[in-house]
């Protein structure tokens, strides 16, 4: 029983991260109909920038909480600038090009970012310093630490904030209007390019936060950490129904749970033939299953169908 | 070029081609402030092309147009919306998955300014602006006579209400000129009659109306002046009585030669 609860906790933590990253994919898809395959690298850059900030601040004897907040702030701003730049350089010039073209530049941007990160931060695995007290709490035989509690809480707050922004503000209305019909939105005085830039920047800020969550949870960062995480978050977005915000949140949490429970029980179920190192298989099995059985995802069509 | 002060829109020798097809050629007309101006003509006469030029969806190839004494010959859609030209579409183009209320609120976008900073901090000015937007949207819903709940998704409104919602959304941009592309299409006699009342009320409120319509009875009964397009050319212009008896118009509509 305690294994079940433990795996559910682990799944929720991992799922929170997937959900935040999946939102970035789904927002961009909702507005541009484009998969931003460089999004996983933005997560990595967020974690790496946070690492550098902690190293710079290490000599000042600041409280860990302050260091964490400064890292969050700086990493978010760097990633927002990065997201803006990616859209300006790699996607905007191809706005009216065939759909394959921006897909290829996305992969190109991804490769460039990975290699830049390798040049800047090196090929080594870096230890990410513990910034929250690592005191485990035991609930009904399962362990959850403060970092994990913080991850779930921050994810819930950010997702609620995003939903409010999208559904309750002038900016959010403009974003949904552009997603539904850019030409008509322009007739209402909406600046399409500004809305698209802001969408990329919001997604990138969420990605930066997710990157720091991963770094804090595992204590390790690496220039390659973004690619597999990005693919899994993309899977989560597809699972929930790409283009649908609530779908990305649901898909992220579900994928985290599926992975975690799958990894926890695969050993027992296969008589020890497979081990928990097969964890990654579940995510991609889910991706294939969704694409075959329900390509529109759990929550159906994308929010906005172009007229 | 000088023009009378009461001219709101002046088109001078406007031409537009699509490849070998001449959609508009040498169209000159002017619309006075406060009038209801009708544009009729057979299918393919270039009426909608003219609307697309006025709202910045197409750029004209030759000629020019001025609106409210400024030239807007090559301007993107949001500049023309800013200048005060709003339109509806022949085939309804609402934001289908947004509520009736939200469609109108998007229309207010042009006249409001809260950006991302206001959205995140929700400071007093941003909240006040949002409250005004909401209030104005409710007023416009009532004004055009939509009675269903304000939070109904646009795609679930009845056909007639969708047409009215498009007009409300256009009015939300606070236009000087409201351009309506076949607003009565598909409406029954009762709906058309109440549309006529609505358009008269809009004009009485100080907004100039430009109307494309196939319902000749509606056009001739409502408009102060009417222009007739055929194959991209203006073949007649005048008050309804002149149009009704114009031989060129009769030929264009009935085919063959008027006798």
Coordinates of C-alpha atoms in Angstrom, one line a residue:
Chain A
X1 CA 0.0 0.0 0.0
X2 CA 2.8 2.4 0.9
X3 CA 4.4 1.8 -2.5
X4 CA 1.2 2.8 -4.2
X5 CA 0.9 6.0 -2.3
X6 CA 4.6 6.7 -2.8
X7 CA 4.3 6.3 -6.5
X8 CA 1.3 8.5 -6.7
X9 CA 3.2 11.2 -4.9
X10 CA 6.1 10.8 -7.2
X11 CA 3.8 10.8 -10.2
X12 CA 2.1 14.0 -9.1
X13 CA 5.4 15.8 -8.7
X14 CA 6.7 14.6 -12.0
X15 CA 3.3 15.4 -13.6
X16 CA 3.3 18.9 -12.3
X17 CA 6.6 19.5 -14.2
X18 CA 5.2 17.9 -17.3
X19 CA 2.0 20.0 -17.1
X20 CA 4.0 23.3 -16.9
X21 CA 6.1 22.4 -19.9
X22 CA 3.1 21.0 -21.8
X23 CA 1.4 24.3 -21.4
X24 CA 4.1 25.9 -23.4
X25 CA 3.6 23.5 -26.3
X26 CA -0.1 23.8 -26.3
X27 CA -0.3 27.6 -26.1
X28 CA 2.0 28.0 -29.1
X29 CA 0.1 25.3 -31.0
X30 CA -3.2 26.9 -30.1
X31 CA -2.2 30.2 -31.6
X32 CA 0.1 29.3 -34.5
X33 CA -0.7 25.6 -35.2
X34 CA 3.0 24.9 -34.8
X35 CA 4.9 22.5 -32.6
X36 CA 7.7 24.4 -31.0
X37 CA 10.2 21.5 -30.7
X38 CA 12.8 23.9 -29.2
X39 CA 10.6 24.3 -26.1
X40 CA 12.4 21.5 -24.2
X41 CA 15.7 23.3 -24.6
X42 CA 14.2 26.4 -23.0
X43 CA 13.5 24.3 -19.9
X44 CA 17.2 23.3 -19.9
X45 CA 18.4 26.9 -20.3
X46 CA 16.1 27.8 -17.3
X47 CA 17.8 25.2 -15.1
X48 CA 21.3 26.1 -16.3
X49 CA 20.8 29.8 -15.7
X50 CA 19.5 29.1 -12.3
X51 CA 22.6 27.0 -11.6
X52 CA 24.9 29.9 -12.6
X53 CA 23.0 32.3 -10.4
X54 CA 23.3 30.0 -7.4
X55 CA 27.1 29.7 -8.1
X56 CA 27.5 33.5 -8.4
X57 CA 25.5 34.1 -5.2
X58 CA 27.2 31.3 -3.3
X59 CA 29.8 33.7 -1.9
X60 CA 27.3 36.2 -0.4
X61 CA 25.9 34.0 2.3
X62 CA 22.3 34.9 1.4
X63 CA 19.5 32.8 2.8
X64 CA 18.7 29.9 0.5
X65 CA 15.2 31.1 -0.1
X66 CA 16.4 34.5 -1.4
X67 CA 18.8 32.7 -3.7
X68 CA 16.0 30.5 -5.0
X69 CA 13.7 33.5 -5.7
X70 CA 16.5 35.4 -7.5
X71 CA 17.3 32.3 -9.6
X72 CA 13.6 32.0 -10.5
X73 CA 13.3 35.6 -11.4
X74 CA 16.5 35.7 -13.5
X75 CA 15.9 32.4 -15.2
X76 CA 12.4 33.4 -16.1
X77 CA 13.5 36.6 -17.6
X78 CA 16.3 35.0 -19.6
X79 CA 13.9 32.3 -20.9
X80 CA 11.3 34.9 -21.8
X81 CA 13.9 36.7 -23.9
X82 CA 15.0 33.4 -25.4
X83 CA 11.4 32.5 -26.3
X84 CA 10.8 35.9 -27.8
X85 CA 14.1 35.5 -29.8
X86 CA 13.2 32.0 -31.0
X87 CA 9.9 33.2 -32.4
X88 CA 11.4 36.3 -34.0
X89 CA 14.2 34.5 -35.7
X90 CA 13.0 31.0 -36.4
X91 CA 9.2 31.2 -36.8
X92 CA 8.1 34.7 -37.8
X93 CA 9.9 34.8 -41.1
X94 CA 8.2 31.5 -41.9
X95 CA 4.7 32.4 -40.8
X96 CA 3.3 31.8 -44.3
X97 CA 5.7 29.1 -45.3
X98 CA 4.6 25.4 -45.7
X99 CA 4.1 23.7 -42.3
X100 CA 7.2 21.6 -42.6
X101 CA 9.6 24.6 -42.8
X102 CA 9.0 25.9 -39.2
X103 CA 9.2 22.3 -37.9
X104 CA 12.7 22.0 -39.4
X105 CA 13.8 25.3 -38.0
X106 CA 12.4 24.2 -34.6
X107 CA 14.7 21.2 -34.7
X108 CA 17.6 23.4 -35.8
X109 CA 17.0 25.9 -32.9
X110 CA 16.9 22.9 -30.5
X111 CA 20.3 21.6 -31.8
X112 CA 21.8 25.1 -31.6
X113 CA 20.6 25.7 -28.1
X114 CA 21.9 22.3 -26.9
X115 CA 25.3 23.0 -28.3
X116 CA 25.5 26.5 -27.0
X117 CA 24.7 25.2 -23.6
X118 CA 27.4 22.6 -23.9
X119 CA 29.9 25.3 -24.8
X120 CA 28.8 27.6 -22.0
X121 CA 28.2 25.1 -19.2
X122 CA 30.3 22.2 -20.4
X123 CA 29.5 18.5 -20.9
X124 CA 29.6 17.5 -17.2
X125 CA 26.7 16.8 -15.0
X126 CA 26.4 19.6 -12.5
X127 CA 25.2 19.3 -8.9
X128 CA 22.3 21.7 -8.2
X129 CA 22.6 23.0 -4.6
X130 CA 19.7 22.2 -2.3
X131 CA 17.9 25.5 -1.7
X132 CA 15.0 24.2 0.4
X133 CA 15.4 22.2 3.6
X134 CA 15.5 18.5 2.6
X135 CA 13.4 17.3 5.6
X136 CA 11.2 14.4 4.6
X137 CA 7.6 14.1 5.9
X138 CA 6.1 10.7 6.2
X139 CA 2.5 10.3 5.3
X140 CA 1.0 6.9 5.7
X141 CA 4.3 5.2 5.0
X142 CA 5.1 7.4 2.0
X143 CA 7.8 10.0 1.9
X144 CA 7.4 13.5 0.5
X145 CA 10.0 16.3 1.0
X146 CA 9.7 20.0 1.0
X147 CA 10.9 20.4 -2.6
X148 CA 8.2 18.1 -3.8
X149 CA 5.5 19.9 -1.8
X150 CA 6.8 23.2 -3.3
X151 CA 6.8 21.8 -6.8
X152 CA 3.1 20.8 -6.6
X153 CA 2.0 24.0 -4.9
X154 CA 3.9 26.3 -7.3
X155 CA 2.5 24.4 -10.3
X156 CA -1.0 24.7 -9.1
X157 CA -0.6 28.4 -8.4
X158 CA 0.9 29.1 -11.9
X159 CA -1.7 27.0 -13.7
X160 CA -4.5 28.8 -11.9
X161 CA -2.9 32.1 -12.7
X162 CA -2.6 31.2 -16.4
X163 CA -6.2 30.1 -16.6
X164 CA -7.3 33.4 -15.0
X165 CA -5.1 35.4 -17.4
X166 CA -6.4 33.6 -20.5
X167 CA -10.1 33.7 -19.5
X168 CA -10.5 36.9 -17.4
X169 CA -8.3 39.6 -19.0
X170 CA -8.2 41.7 -22.1
X171 CA -4.8 40.1 -23.0
X172 CA -6.3 36.6 -22.6
X173 CA -9.3 37.5 -24.8
X174 CA -6.9 38.8 -27.5
X175 CA -4.9 35.6 -27.3
X176 CA -8.0 33.5 -27.8
X177 CA -9.3 35.7 -30.5
X178 CA -6.0 35.4 -32.4
X179 CA -6.2 31.6 -31.9
X180 CA -9.6 31.5 -33.5
X181 CA -9.1 33.8 -36.4
X182 CA -6.1 36.1 -36.7
X183 CA -7.5 38.2 -39.6
X184 CA -10.7 39.1 -37.7
X185 CA -8.8 39.7 -34.5
X186 CA -6.7 42.2 -36.4
X187 CA -9.8 44.0 -37.5
X188 CA -10.7 44.5 -33.9
X189 CA -7.3 46.2 -33.4
X190 CA -5.5 43.3 -31.9
X191 CA -1.8 43.4 -32.6
X192 CA -1.2 39.8 -33.8
X193 CA 2.6 39.9 -33.6
X194 CA 2.6 41.2 -30.1
X195 CA 0.1 38.6 -29.0
X196 CA 2.2 35.8 -30.5
X197 CA 5.4 37.2 -28.8
X198 CA 3.7 37.3 -25.4
X199 CA 2.4 33.8 -25.9
X200 CA 6.0 32.6 -26.5
X201 CA 7.2 34.6 -23.5
X202 CA 4.6 33.2 -21.1
X203 CA 5.3 29.6 -22.2
X204 CA 9.0 30.2 -21.7
X205 CA 8.6 31.6 -18.2
X206 CA 6.6 28.5 -17.3
X207 CA 9.4 26.4 -18.8
X208 CA 12.0 28.2 -16.8
X209 CA 10.1 27.4 -13.6
X210 CA 9.7 23.8 -14.6
X211 CA 13.5 23.6 -15.3
X212 CA 14.3 24.8 -11.8
X213 CA 11.8 22.3 -10.4
X214 CA 13.6 19.5 -12.1
X215 CA 17.0 20.8 -11.0
X216 CA 15.9 21.1 -7.4
X217 CA 14.1 17.8 -7.4
X218 CA 16.9 15.7 -8.8
X219 CA 19.8 17.9 -7.7
X220 CA 21.5 17.4 -11.1
X221 CA 21.5 19.5 -14.3
X222 CA 23.0 18.7 -17.7
X223 CA 22.9 20.3 -21.1
X224 CA 21.0 17.4 -22.5
X225 CA 18.2 17.4 -19.8
X226 CA 15.7 19.3 -22.0
X227 CA 15.3 16.9 -24.9
X228 CA 13.7 13.9 -23.2
X229 CA 11.7 16.1 -20.9
X230 CA 10.5 18.1 -23.8
X231 CA 9.4 15.0 -25.7
X232 CA 7.5 13.8 -22.7
X233 CA 5.8 17.1 -22.1
X234 CA 4.9 17.1 -25.8
X235 CA 3.4 13.7 -25.2
X236 CA 1.4 15.1 -22.3
X237 CA 0.1 17.9 -24.4
X238 CA -1.0 15.4 -27.1
X239 CA -2.6 13.2 -24.5
X240 CA -4.7 16.0 -23.1
X241 CA -5.6 17.3 -26.6
X242 CA -3.0 19.7 -28.1
X243 CA -4.2 23.3 -28.2
X244 CA -6.3 22.8 -25.1
X245 CA -4.9 24.4 -21.9
X246 CA -6.8 22.2 -19.4
X247 CA -5.9 19.3 -21.6
X248 CA -2.2 20.0 -21.1
X249 CA -2.6 20.2 -17.4
X250 CA -4.6 17.0 -17.2
X251 CA -2.3 15.2 -19.7
X252 CA 0.8 16.3 -17.7
X253 CA -0.5 15.0 -14.4
X254 CA -1.8 11.8 -16.0
X255 CA 1.4 11.1 -17.8
X256 CA 3.4 11.6 -14.5
X257 CA 1.1 9.1 -12.8
X258 CA 1.2 6.6 -15.6
X259 CA 5.0 6.7 -15.7
X260 CA 5.4 6.5 -12.0
X261 CA 2.9 3.7 -11.4
X262 CA 4.2 1.8 -14.4
X263 CA 7.8 2.1 -13.1
X264 CA 6.7 1.0 -9.7
X265 CA 4.8 -2.1 -10.7
X266 CA 6.4 -3.3 -13.9
X267 CA 8.9 -5.4 -12.0
X268 CA 6.2 -7.3 -10.1
X269 CA 4.0 -7.6 -13.2
X270 CA 6.6 -9.0 -15.5
X271 CA 8.1 -11.3 -12.9
X272 CA 11.3 -9.2 -12.7
X273 CA 11.9 -9.4 -16.4
X274 CA 11.6 -5.6 -16.8
X275 CA 12.8 -3.1 -14.2
X276 CA 11.9 0.5 -13.4
X277 CA 14.6 1.6 -15.9
X278 CA 11.8 1.0 -18.4
X279 CA 10.0 4.1 -17.1
X280 CA 10.5 6.1 -20.3
X281 CA 8.9 3.4 -22.4
X282 CA 5.5 4.2 -20.8
X283 CA 5.5 7.8 -21.9
X284 CA 6.1 6.9 -25.5
X285 CA 3.8 4.0 -25.4
X286 CA 1.1 6.5 -24.3
X287 CA 2.1 8.8 -27.2
X288 CA 1.7 6.0 -29.8
X289 CA -1.6 4.8 -28.2
X290 CA -3.1 8.3 -28.2
X291 CA -2.1 9.0 -31.8
X292 CA -3.6 5.7 -32.9
X293 CA -6.7 5.6 -30.8
X294 CA -7.7 9.2 -30.1
X295 CA -5.5 11.7 -32.1
X296 CA -7.5 14.6 -30.8
X297 CA -6.6 13.8 -27.2
X298 CA -8.7 13.4 -24.1
X299 CA -10.3 16.8 -24.0
X300 CA -11.1 16.7 -27.7
X301 CA -10.5 19.3 -30.3
X302 CA -8.2 22.2 -29.9
X303 CA -9.8 25.1 -28.2
X304 CA -9.9 27.2 -31.3
X305 CA -10.8 25.8 -34.7
X306 CA -9.6 28.1 -37.5
X307 CA -12.5 29.3 -39.7
Chain B
X1 CA -7.6 67.2 -53.0
X2 CA -10.3 69.3 -51.4
X3 CA -13.6 67.7 -50.6
X4 CA -16.8 68.9 -49.0
X5 CA -16.6 68.8 -45.2
X6 CA -19.6 66.5 -45.0
X7 CA -17.8 63.7 -47.0
X8 CA -16.7 60.8 -44.7
X9 CA -15.4 58.4 -47.3
X10 CA -14.0 59.3 -50.7
X11 CA -13.0 56.6 -53.2
X12 CA -11.1 57.9 -56.3
X13 CA -10.7 55.7 -59.3
X14 CA -10.1 52.6 -57.3
X15 CA -9.0 49.5 -59.2
X16 CA -8.2 46.0 -58.1
X17 CA -7.2 42.9 -60.1
X18 CA -6.7 39.3 -59.2
X19 CA -4.4 38.0 -62.0
X20 CA -6.4 38.5 -65.2
X21 CA -9.7 39.1 -63.4
X22 CA -10.6 42.8 -63.0
X23 CA -12.5 42.9 -59.7
X24 CA -12.8 46.7 -59.5
X25 CA -12.0 49.3 -62.1
X26 CA -12.1 53.0 -61.8
X27 CA -14.7 53.1 -59.0
X28 CA -15.2 56.7 -57.7
X29 CA -17.8 57.4 -55.1
X30 CA -18.2 59.3 -51.9
X31 CA -20.2 58.7 -48.8
X32 CA -21.5 61.6 -46.7
X33 CA -21.5 61.7 -42.9
X34 CA -24.7 60.4 -41.4
X35 CA -26.2 58.8 -44.5
X36 CA -27.1 55.2 -45.2
X37 CA -25.4 54.3 -48.4
X38 CA -26.3 51.2 -50.3
X39 CA -24.1 49.1 -52.6
X40 CA -25.9 46.7 -54.9
X41 CA -25.0 44.6 -57.9
X42 CA -25.1 41.1 -59.2
X43 CA -22.9 38.4 -57.7
X44 CA -19.2 38.9 -58.6
X45 CA -19.7 42.6 -59.2
X46 CA -16.9 43.5 -56.7
X47 CA -18.9 44.6 -53.7
X48 CA -17.1 42.5 -51.2
X49 CA -13.7 43.3 -52.8
X50 CA -14.5 46.9 -52.1
X51 CA -15.2 46.1 -48.5
X52 CA -12.0 44.2 -48.2
X53 CA -10.1 47.3 -49.5
X54 CA -11.9 49.6 -47.0
X55 CA -10.9 47.4 -44.1
X56 CA -7.3 46.7 -45.1
X57 CA -7.7 43.0 -46.0
X58 CA -6.7 43.9 -49.6
X59 CA -4.6 46.7 -50.9
X60 CA -5.9 48.5 -54.0
X61 CA -3.8 48.4 -57.2
X62 CA -4.8 51.8 -58.5
X63 CA -6.6 54.9 -57.2
X64 CA -6.8 56.0 -53.6
X65 CA -9.3 56.5 -50.8
X66 CA -9.6 58.9 -48.0
X67 CA -11.5 58.5 -44.8
X68 CA -12.3 61.4 -42.5
X69 CA -9.9 63.6 -44.5
X70 CA -6.9 61.2 -44.2
X71 CA -5.5 59.0 -46.8
X72 CA -5.5 55.3 -46.0
X73 CA -4.5 53.9 -49.3
X74 CA -2.1 51.2 -48.0
X75 CA -2.9 50.6 -44.3
X76 CA -3.1 47.4 -42.2
X77 CA -6.5 46.4 -40.8
X78 CA -5.9 47.5 -37.3
X79 CA -5.0 51.1 -38.5
X80 CA -8.3 51.3 -40.4
X81 CA -10.2 50.0 -37.4
X82 CA -8.5 52.6 -35.4
X83 CA -9.5 55.3 -37.9
X84 CA -13.1 54.2 -37.4
X85 CA -14.1 51.7 -40.1
X86 CA -15.8 48.5 -38.8
X87 CA -17.5 45.8 -40.8
X88 CA -19.4 42.6 -40.7
X89 CA -19.1 39.7 -43.0
X90 CA -21.3 38.0 -45.6
X91 CA -20.5 34.6 -44.1
X92 CA -20.6 35.2 -40.4
X93 CA -17.1 35.3 -38.8
X94 CA -17.5 35.4 -35.1
X95 CA -15.1 33.9 -32.6
X96 CA -17.2 30.8 -32.4
X97 CA -15.8 29.3 -29.2
X98 CA -16.0 32.5 -27.2
X99 CA -19.2 33.7 -25.5
X100 CA -21.5 36.4 -27.0
X101 CA -20.2 38.8 -24.4
X102 CA -16.6 38.1 -25.0
X103 CA -17.0 38.6 -28.8
X104 CA -18.1 42.1 -28.0
X105 CA -15.3 42.6 -25.5
X106 CA -12.7 41.7 -28.1
X107 CA -14.3 44.4 -30.2
X108 CA -13.5 46.9 -27.4
X109 CA -9.8 45.9 -27.7
X110 CA -9.1 48.8 -29.9
X111 CA -10.4 51.4 -27.4
X112 CA -8.7 49.9 -24.3
X113 CA -5.1 49.6 -23.4
X114 CA -4.4 47.3 -20.5
X115 CA -1.3 45.2 -21.4
X116 CA 0.5 42.3 -19.9
X117 CA 1.5 44.4 -16.9
X118 CA -2.0 45.3 -16.1
X119 CA -3.2 41.8 -16.6
X120 CA -0.6 40.4 -14.1
X121 CA -0.9 43.1 -11.5
X122 CA -4.6 44.0 -11.9
X123 CA -4.0 47.5 -10.7
X124 CA -6.9 49.9 -10.1
X125 CA -6.9 51.4 -13.6
X126 CA -6.8 48.0 -15.3
X127 CA -9.8 46.8 -13.2
X128 CA -11.7 49.9 -13.9
X129 CA -11.1 49.6 -17.6
X130 CA -12.2 45.9 -17.5
X131 CA -15.4 46.9 -15.6
X132 CA -16.2 49.5 -18.3
X133 CA -15.6 47.0 -21.1
X134 CA -17.9 44.5 -19.5
X135 CA -20.6 47.1 -18.9
X136 CA -20.4 48.4 -22.5
X137 CA -20.6 44.9 -23.8
X138 CA -23.8 44.2 -21.9
X139 CA -25.2 47.5 -23.2
X140 CA -24.4 46.6 -26.8
X141 CA -26.0 43.1 -26.4
X142 CA -29.2 44.8 -25.3
X143 CA -28.9 47.5 -28.0
X144 CA -28.8 45.0 -30.9
X145 CA -31.5 42.9 -29.2
X146 CA -29.8 39.7 -28.3
X147 CA -32.0 38.2 -25.6
X148 CA -30.2 34.9 -24.8
X149 CA -27.8 34.6 -21.9
X150 CA -24.6 36.7 -22.4
X151 CA -22.3 33.7 -21.7
X152 CA -23.8 31.6 -24.5
X153 CA -21.0 30.5 -26.9
X154 CA -21.3 32.4 -30.2
X155 CA -21.6 29.2 -32.2
X156 CA -24.7 28.3 -30.2
X157 CA -26.6 31.5 -31.0
X158 CA -29.4 31.4 -33.6
X159 CA -28.5 32.6 -37.1
X160 CA -30.3 35.9 -36.7
X161 CA -28.6 36.5 -33.4
X162 CA -25.2 35.7 -34.8
X163 CA -25.8 38.4 -37.4
X164 CA -26.8 40.8 -34.7
X165 CA -23.8 39.9 -32.6
X166 CA -21.5 40.7 -35.5
X167 CA -23.0 44.1 -35.7
X168 CA -22.6 44.6 -31.9
X169 CA -18.9 43.5 -32.1
X170 CA -18.4 46.0 -34.9
X171 CA -20.1 48.8 -32.9
X172 CA -17.9 48.0 -30.0
X173 CA -14.9 49.4 -32.0
X174 CA -16.7 52.8 -31.9
X175 CA -16.7 53.2 -35.7
X176 CA -17.6 56.3 -37.7
X177 CA -18.5 54.1 -40.6
X178 CA -20.2 50.7 -40.2
X179 CA -19.9 48.5 -43.3
X180 CA -22.4 45.7 -43.4
X181 CA -21.9 42.9 -46.0
X182 CA -25.4 41.4 -46.7
X183 CA -26.7 41.6 -43.1
X184 CA -30.2 40.4 -44.2
X185 CA -29.0 37.3 -46.0
X186 CA -31.0 34.3 -44.8
X187 CA -33.3 36.4 -42.7
X188 CA -37.1 36.1 -42.8
X189 CA -39.4 39.1 -43.3
X190 CA -39.8 39.7 -39.5
X191 CA -36.1 39.6 -38.9
X192 CA -35.4 41.8 -41.8
X193 CA -37.9 44.4 -40.6
X194 CA -36.3 44.5 -37.1
X195 CA -32.8 44.8 -38.8
X196 CA -34.1 47.8 -40.7
X197 CA -35.2 49.4 -37.4
X198 CA -31.8 48.6 -35.8
X199 CA -29.9 50.2 -38.8
X200 CA -32.0 53.3 -38.6
X201 CA -31.3 53.5 -34.8
X202 CA -27.6 53.2 -35.5
X203 CA -27.6 56.0 -38.0
X204 CA -29.7 58.1 -35.6
X205 CA -26.8 57.5 -33.2
X206 CA -24.5 59.3 -35.5
X207 CA -22.8 56.4 -37.3
X208 CA -22.7 56.4 -41.1
X209 CA -23.8 53.1 -42.6
X210 CA -22.5 51.4 -45.8
X211 CA -24.7 48.5 -46.8
X212 CA -24.2 45.7 -49.3
X213 CA -27.5 43.9 -49.8
X214 CA -29.3 41.7 -52.3
X215 CA -32.7 42.5 -50.8
X216 CA -33.5 45.3 -53.2
X217 CA -36.7 46.2 -51.3
X218 CA -34.7 46.7 -48.1
X219 CA -32.0 48.7 -49.9
X220 CA -34.4 51.0 -51.7
X221 CA -36.5 51.5 -48.6
X222 CA -33.7 52.2 -46.2
X223 CA -30.8 54.0 -48.1
X224 CA -30.4 57.7 -48.8
X225 CA -28.3 57.0 -51.8
X226 CA -27.4 53.8 -53.7
X227 CA -24.5 52.8 -56.0
X228 CA -24.8 49.9 -58.4
X229 CA -21.7 47.9 -59.4
X230 CA -21.5 45.5 -62.3
X231 CA -18.4 43.7 -63.4
X232 CA -16.3 45.9 -61.2
X233 CA -17.6 49.2 -62.6
X234 CA -20.0 51.7 -61.1
X235 CA -22.9 51.8 -63.5
X236 CA -25.3 54.0 -61.6
X237 CA -25.5 56.1 -58.4
X238 CA -28.4 58.1 -57.0
X239 CA -31.4 58.2 -54.7
X240 CA -33.5 55.0 -54.6
X241 CA -36.1 56.4 -57.1
X242 CA -33.5 57.1 -59.7
X243 CA -31.9 53.7 -59.3
X244 CA -35.3 51.9 -59.6
X245 CA -35.8 53.4 -63.1
X246 CA -32.2 53.4 -64.4
X247 CA -32.0 51.5 -67.7
X248 CA -28.4 50.3 -67.0
X249 CA -29.4 48.8 -63.7
X250 CA -32.4 47.0 -65.2
X251 CA -30.1 45.6 -67.9
X252 CA -27.5 44.4 -65.3
X253 CA -30.2 42.7 -63.2
X254 CA -32.4 41.3 -65.9
X255 CA -29.8 40.7 -68.6
X256 CA -30.2 41.6 -72.2
X257 CA -31.2 45.1 -73.4
X258 CA -33.7 47.3 -71.7
X259 CA -36.3 48.3 -74.1

